[in-house]
Amino acid sequence: MGRTEIFTEDNTGLTLRGKQDFMGKEIPVVLGGFGEGKKCLSDKTIAEIHNMREPDVRRRITDNIKRFKENTDFIDLKKGVHQTHTLEILHNLGYSKQSITQAEHIYILSERGYARLIKIMDTDLAWEIHDKLIDEYFELRDGNSIKTQAEIILEQAQALVAQERRMIKLEDASKKQEQRMNEIEAKMTTRSSEYYTIAGYASLTNRRIDVTQANLLGRKAVKLSKEYGYDVDKINDPRFGTVNAYHIDILELVFRNK
């Protein structure tokens, strides 16, 4: 379904808001005239949909005008054709200058008016088209349901922002989960909250080290512990047996320049 911005409005409150695909044809979406946001049809559009001549559609209405209530079932735009906005909307609806001049009446029908016209036509094809129009064209009762291009872009931007916020939340949650796992792993190889093994502190601070690096850092930690007067603890490790654990202050110094 194609939709575009509002591009003209007349003194009756009629607004043309793009076109809608229907039965292989693009028909103008006309709102207003019979109430804010109410959809309506021009006699030209009706003629195109029903494969009729415009004068024949108008004649059906004019000959049975007592069955129609003005401003409820129909509006005769020919009466306001001298107004610039009315003339503009007629041109945008596809009426030629000559057809406007020659026409005695130019009708716009409400949903109720169109239903009355179908009763007058009373053919199987007319009723079939009528039912499809009710389902596909008149189904959006509120004109605000037809979105402008700007509204569509805004909705897409808002959806992208919402998606990005969800991704950020997921990333934050993932980082917090990873941090908790590192803390658990560090505590599994640590005796107290202030003492960590080289491997435990590396896991806690998201560093990757191999055995050679761990031995080198361990020797530095032993040396610094003696210099600064910190104890070196011993803990049991299921992989390496007894290993050293160092105060977190020492480990921060050891890993600072790594």
Short mmCIF file of C-alpha atoms in Angstrom, two decimals:
data_model
loop_
_atom_site.label_atom_id
_atom_site.label_comp_id
_atom_site.label_asym_id
_atom_site.label_seq_id
_atom_site.Cartn_x
_atom_site.Cartn_y
_atom_site.Cartn_z
CA MET A 1 0.00 0.00 0.00
CA GLY A 2 1.53 3.32 -1.11
CA ARG A 3 1.21 6.31 1.22
CA THR A 4 2.53 9.85 0.96
CA GLU A 5 2.34 13.15 2.77
CA ILE A 6 -0.78 15.34 2.78
CA PHE A 7 -0.47 17.62 -0.19
CA THR A 8 -3.68 19.62 -0.49
CA GLU A 9 -6.78 20.47 1.48
CA ASP A 10 -9.95 22.38 0.56
CA ASN A 11 -12.53 24.36 2.53
CA THR A 12 -14.73 21.29 3.04
CA GLY A 13 -11.97 19.69 5.06
CA LEU A 14 -11.08 17.26 2.28
CA THR A 15 -7.50 16.07 2.35
CA LEU A 16 -5.70 13.98 -0.25
CA ARG A 17 -3.17 11.65 1.37
CA GLY A 18 -1.46 9.61 -1.31
CA LYS A 19 -2.77 6.52 -3.06
CA GLN A 20 -3.78 2.99 -2.10
CA ASP A 21 -3.51 -0.19 -4.16
CA PHE A 22 -6.90 -1.75 -4.86
CA MET A 23 -7.72 -4.46 -7.41
CA GLY A 24 -4.62 -3.60 -9.44
CA LYS A 25 -5.43 0.11 -9.46
CA GLU A 26 -3.99 2.97 -7.45
CA ILE A 27 -6.89 4.90 -6.01
CA PRO A 28 -6.55 8.25 -4.21
CA VAL A 29 -6.99 8.19 -0.43
CA VAL A 30 -9.32 11.08 0.38
CA LEU A 31 -10.11 12.04 3.99
CA GLY A 32 -12.48 14.52 5.57
CA GLY A 33 -15.56 16.24 4.24
CA PHE A 34 -17.84 13.95 6.27
CA GLY A 35 -15.93 14.15 9.53
CA GLU A 36 -12.33 14.31 10.60
CA GLY A 37 -10.36 11.35 9.28
CA LYS A 38 -13.35 9.80 7.46
CA LYS A 39 -12.52 8.26 4.09
CA CYS A 40 -14.55 9.08 0.99
CA LEU A 41 -14.55 8.40 -2.76
CA SER A 42 -14.81 10.67 -5.78
CA ASP A 43 -17.17 9.82 -8.65
CA LYS A 44 -14.07 9.57 -10.85
CA THR A 45 -12.53 6.89 -8.59
CA ILE A 46 -15.84 5.00 -8.44
CA ALA A 47 -16.06 5.07 -12.23
CA GLU A 48 -12.52 3.71 -12.58
CA ILE A 49 -13.10 0.90 -10.07
CA HIS A 50 -16.43 -0.16 -11.59
CA ASN A 51 -15.25 0.27 -15.20
CA MET A 52 -17.92 2.91 -15.85
CA ARG A 53 -17.95 6.36 -17.41
CA GLU A 54 -17.86 9.27 -14.97
CA PRO A 55 -21.05 10.84 -16.45
CA ASP A 56 -22.88 7.52 -15.91
CA VAL A 57 -21.90 7.41 -12.23
CA ARG A 58 -23.00 11.00 -11.78
CA ARG A 59 -26.26 10.33 -13.58
CA ARG A 60 -27.05 7.45 -11.19
CA ILE A 61 -26.58 9.80 -8.27
CA THR A 62 -28.36 12.79 -9.80
CA ASP A 63 -31.36 10.73 -10.93
CA ASN A 64 -31.75 9.36 -7.39
CA ILE A 65 -30.63 12.45 -5.51
CA LYS A 66 -33.64 12.20 -3.14
CA ARG A 67 -32.11 9.03 -1.74
CA PHE A 68 -28.93 10.86 -0.82
CA LYS A 69 -28.42 13.36 1.95
CA GLU A 70 -26.09 16.24 1.14
CA ASN A 71 -23.05 16.61 3.44
CA THR A 72 -23.84 13.17 4.87
CA ASP A 73 -23.88 10.97 1.76
CA PHE A 74 -22.40 13.32 -0.81
CA ILE A 75 -20.71 16.64 -1.43
CA ASP A 76 -20.97 18.34 -4.82
CA LEU A 77 -17.52 19.86 -5.40
CA LYS A 78 -18.76 21.60 -8.51
CA LYS A 79 -20.41 24.15 -6.23
CA GLY A 80 -17.02 25.19 -4.86
CA VAL A 81 -15.00 24.83 -8.01
CA HIS A 82 -14.31 28.55 -8.05
CA GLN A 83 -12.32 28.12 -4.84
CA THR A 84 -8.59 27.64 -5.38
CA HIS A 85 -8.24 24.74 -2.91
CA THR A 86 -11.22 22.85 -4.33
CA LEU A 87 -9.90 23.24 -7.87
CA GLU A 88 -6.47 22.09 -6.74
CA ILE A 89 -7.78 18.94 -5.09
CA LEU A 90 -9.85 18.12 -8.19
CA HIS A 91 -6.73 18.40 -10.36
CA ASN A 92 -4.81 16.17 -7.95
CA LEU A 93 -7.65 13.64 -8.10
CA GLY A 94 -7.10 13.44 -11.85
CA TYR A 95 -9.93 15.64 -13.15
CA SER A 96 -8.94 17.53 -16.28
CA LYS A 97 -9.74 21.21 -16.68
CA GLN A 98 -12.15 20.37 -19.49
CA SER A 99 -14.02 17.69 -17.51
CA ILE A 100 -14.38 20.08 -14.56
CA THR A 101 -15.77 22.79 -16.82
CA GLN A 102 -18.19 20.47 -18.64
CA ALA A 103 -19.45 18.55 -15.57
CA GLU A 104 -22.75 19.70 -14.07
CA HIS A 105 -21.90 17.92 -10.83
CA ILE A 106 -18.73 16.43 -9.34
CA TYR A 107 -19.58 14.16 -6.45
CA ILE A 108 -17.61 12.99 -3.45
CA LEU A 109 -19.35 10.14 -1.59
CA SER A 110 -19.01 9.04 2.01
CA GLU A 111 -18.97 5.34 2.91
CA ARG A 112 -22.72 5.59 3.55
CA GLY A 113 -23.26 7.41 0.25
CA TYR A 114 -21.29 4.81 -1.65
CA ALA A 115 -23.36 2.03 -0.04
CA ARG A 116 -26.54 3.80 -1.24
CA LEU A 117 -25.11 4.05 -4.75
CA ILE A 118 -24.42 0.30 -4.77
CA LYS A 119 -28.05 -0.37 -3.86
CA ILE A 120 -29.04 1.62 -6.93
CA MET A 121 -26.59 -0.25 -9.16
CA ASP A 122 -27.66 -3.62 -7.64
CA THR A 123 -25.42 -5.93 -9.66
CA ASP A 124 -23.35 -8.86 -8.41
CA LEU A 125 -20.13 -7.19 -9.54
CA ALA A 126 -21.08 -3.90 -7.86
CA TRP A 127 -21.75 -5.67 -4.55
CA GLU A 128 -18.51 -7.64 -4.84
CA ILE A 129 -16.50 -4.46 -5.38
CA HIS A 130 -18.43 -2.76 -2.58
CA ASP A 131 -17.52 -5.53 -0.12
CA LYS A 132 -13.84 -5.37 -1.07
CA LEU A 133 -13.78 -1.59 -0.70
CA ILE A 134 -15.36 -1.82 2.75
CA ASP A 135 -12.76 -4.41 3.80
CA GLU A 136 -9.70 -2.85 2.20
CA TYR A 137 -10.33 0.88 1.81
CA PHE A 138 -12.78 1.97 4.48
CA GLU A 139 -11.38 -0.38 7.15
CA LEU A 140 -9.14 2.35 8.62
CA ARG A 141 -11.79 4.53 10.18
CA ASP A 142 -9.35 6.97 11.73
CA GLY A 143 -7.44 9.02 9.20
CA ASN A 144 -4.55 9.21 11.64
CA SER A 145 -4.02 5.50 10.99
CA ILE A 146 -2.60 6.45 7.61
CA LYS A 147 0.98 7.35 8.35
CA THR A 148 2.91 10.03 6.53
CA GLN A 149 6.39 9.28 5.25
CA ALA A 150 7.84 11.35 8.08
CA GLU A 151 5.86 9.33 10.63
CA ILE A 152 7.07 6.07 9.11
CA ILE A 153 10.70 7.26 9.24
CA LEU A 154 10.21 8.41 12.85
CA GLU A 155 8.78 5.02 13.84
CA GLN A 156 11.69 3.22 12.18
CA ALA A 157 14.18 5.49 13.97
CA GLN A 158 12.44 4.89 17.29
CA ALA A 159 12.53 1.14 16.67
CA LEU A 160 16.28 1.32 15.94
CA VAL A 161 16.88 3.33 19.11
CA ALA A 162 14.88 0.82 21.16
CA GLN A 163 16.82 -2.07 19.60
CA GLU A 164 20.15 -0.36 20.31
CA ARG A 165 19.15 0.22 23.93
CA ARG A 166 18.24 -3.46 24.27
CA MET A 167 21.63 -4.44 22.83
CA ILE A 168 23.42 -2.15 25.27
CA LYS A 169 21.51 -3.68 28.16
CA LEU A 170 22.40 -7.17 26.95
CA GLU A 171 26.06 -6.20 26.61
CA ASP A 172 26.07 -4.69 30.12
CA ALA A 173 24.43 -7.81 31.51
CA SER A 174 26.96 -9.99 29.68
CA LYS A 175 29.88 -7.98 31.07
CA LYS A 176 28.48 -8.19 34.60
CA GLN A 177 28.00 -11.93 34.21
CA GLU A 178 31.55 -12.32 32.95
CA GLN A 179 32.84 -10.25 35.87
CA ARG A 180 30.93 -12.43 38.34
CA MET A 181 32.34 -15.57 36.73
CA ASN A 182 35.86 -14.16 36.96
CA GLU A 183 35.36 -13.34 40.61
CA ILE A 184 34.11 -16.86 41.27
CA GLU A 185 37.10 -18.35 39.43
CA ALA A 186 39.48 -16.06 41.33
CA LYS A 187 37.99 -17.05 44.67
CA MET A 188 38.32 -20.71 43.80
CA THR A 189 42.10 -20.25 43.71
CA THR A 190 42.31 -17.71 46.54
CA ARG A 191 42.26 -18.04 50.33
CA SER A 192 41.01 -14.61 51.40
CA SER A 193 39.42 -11.53 49.89
CA GLU A 194 42.78 -9.67 49.92
CA TYR A 195 45.01 -12.47 48.62
CA TYR A 196 44.94 -13.90 45.11
CA THR A 197 47.08 -16.28 43.14
CA ILE A 198 48.67 -15.02 39.95
CA ALA A 199 46.13 -17.01 37.90
CA GLY A 200 43.24 -15.88 40.10
CA TYR A 201 44.13 -12.17 39.81
CA ALA A 202 44.64 -12.50 36.04
CA SER A 203 41.15 -14.02 35.73
CA LEU A 204 39.67 -11.33 37.97
CA THR A 205 41.11 -8.55 35.81
CA ASN A 206 40.35 -10.23 32.45
CA ARG A 207 43.98 -10.90 31.57
CA ARG A 208 45.26 -13.96 29.75
CA ILE A 209 48.63 -15.38 30.81
CA ASP A 210 50.42 -18.63 30.18
CA VAL A 211 52.44 -20.73 32.64
CA THR A 212 55.73 -19.03 31.74
CA GLN A 213 54.28 -15.58 32.32
CA ALA A 214 52.68 -16.72 35.57
CA ASN A 215 56.04 -17.99 36.90
CA LEU A 216 57.77 -14.72 35.95
CA LEU A 217 55.06 -12.61 37.59
CA GLY A 218 55.17 -14.87 40.65
CA ARG A 219 58.88 -14.24 41.14
CA LYS A 220 58.27 -10.47 40.91
CA ALA A 221 55.44 -10.77 43.42
CA VAL A 222 57.67 -12.65 45.92
CA LYS A 223 60.34 -9.99 45.61
CA LEU A 224 57.92 -7.07 46.04
CA SER A 225 56.17 -8.76 48.97
CA LYS A 226 59.50 -8.93 50.83
CA GLU A 227 60.35 -5.32 49.95
CA TYR A 228 57.00 -3.97 51.16
CA GLY A 229 56.58 -6.29 54.11
CA TYR A 230 53.60 -8.34 52.88
CA ASP A 231 53.15 -12.02 53.71
CA VAL A 232 53.06 -14.62 50.96
CA ASP A 233 50.30 -17.17 51.57
CA LYS A 234 50.15 -20.76 50.40
CA ILE A 235 47.02 -22.42 49.04
CA ASN A 236 46.24 -25.77 47.49
CA ASP A 237 45.59 -25.81 43.75
CA PRO A 238 44.16 -28.98 42.16
CA ARG A 239 46.30 -28.43 39.06
CA PHE A 240 49.66 -27.39 40.50
CA GLY A 241 49.51 -28.47 44.13
CA THR A 242 50.59 -25.72 46.55
CA VAL A 243 50.88 -22.27 45.00
CA ASN A 244 51.60 -18.80 46.31
CA ALA A 245 48.95 -16.16 46.96
CA TYR A 246 49.86 -12.49 47.14
CA HIS A 247 48.23 -9.39 48.60
CA ILE A 248 46.17 -7.47 46.07
CA ASP A 249 48.39 -4.38 46.50
CA ILE A 250 51.40 -6.40 45.36
CA LEU A 251 49.50 -7.91 42.45
CA GLU A 252 48.44 -4.48 41.26
CA LEU A 253 52.10 -3.45 41.15
CA VAL A 254 53.11 -6.64 39.38
CA PHE A 255 50.43 -6.44 36.71
CA ARG A 256 50.62 -2.65 36.27
CA ASN A 257 53.42 -2.76 33.71
CA LYS A 258 52.41 -6.05 32.09
#
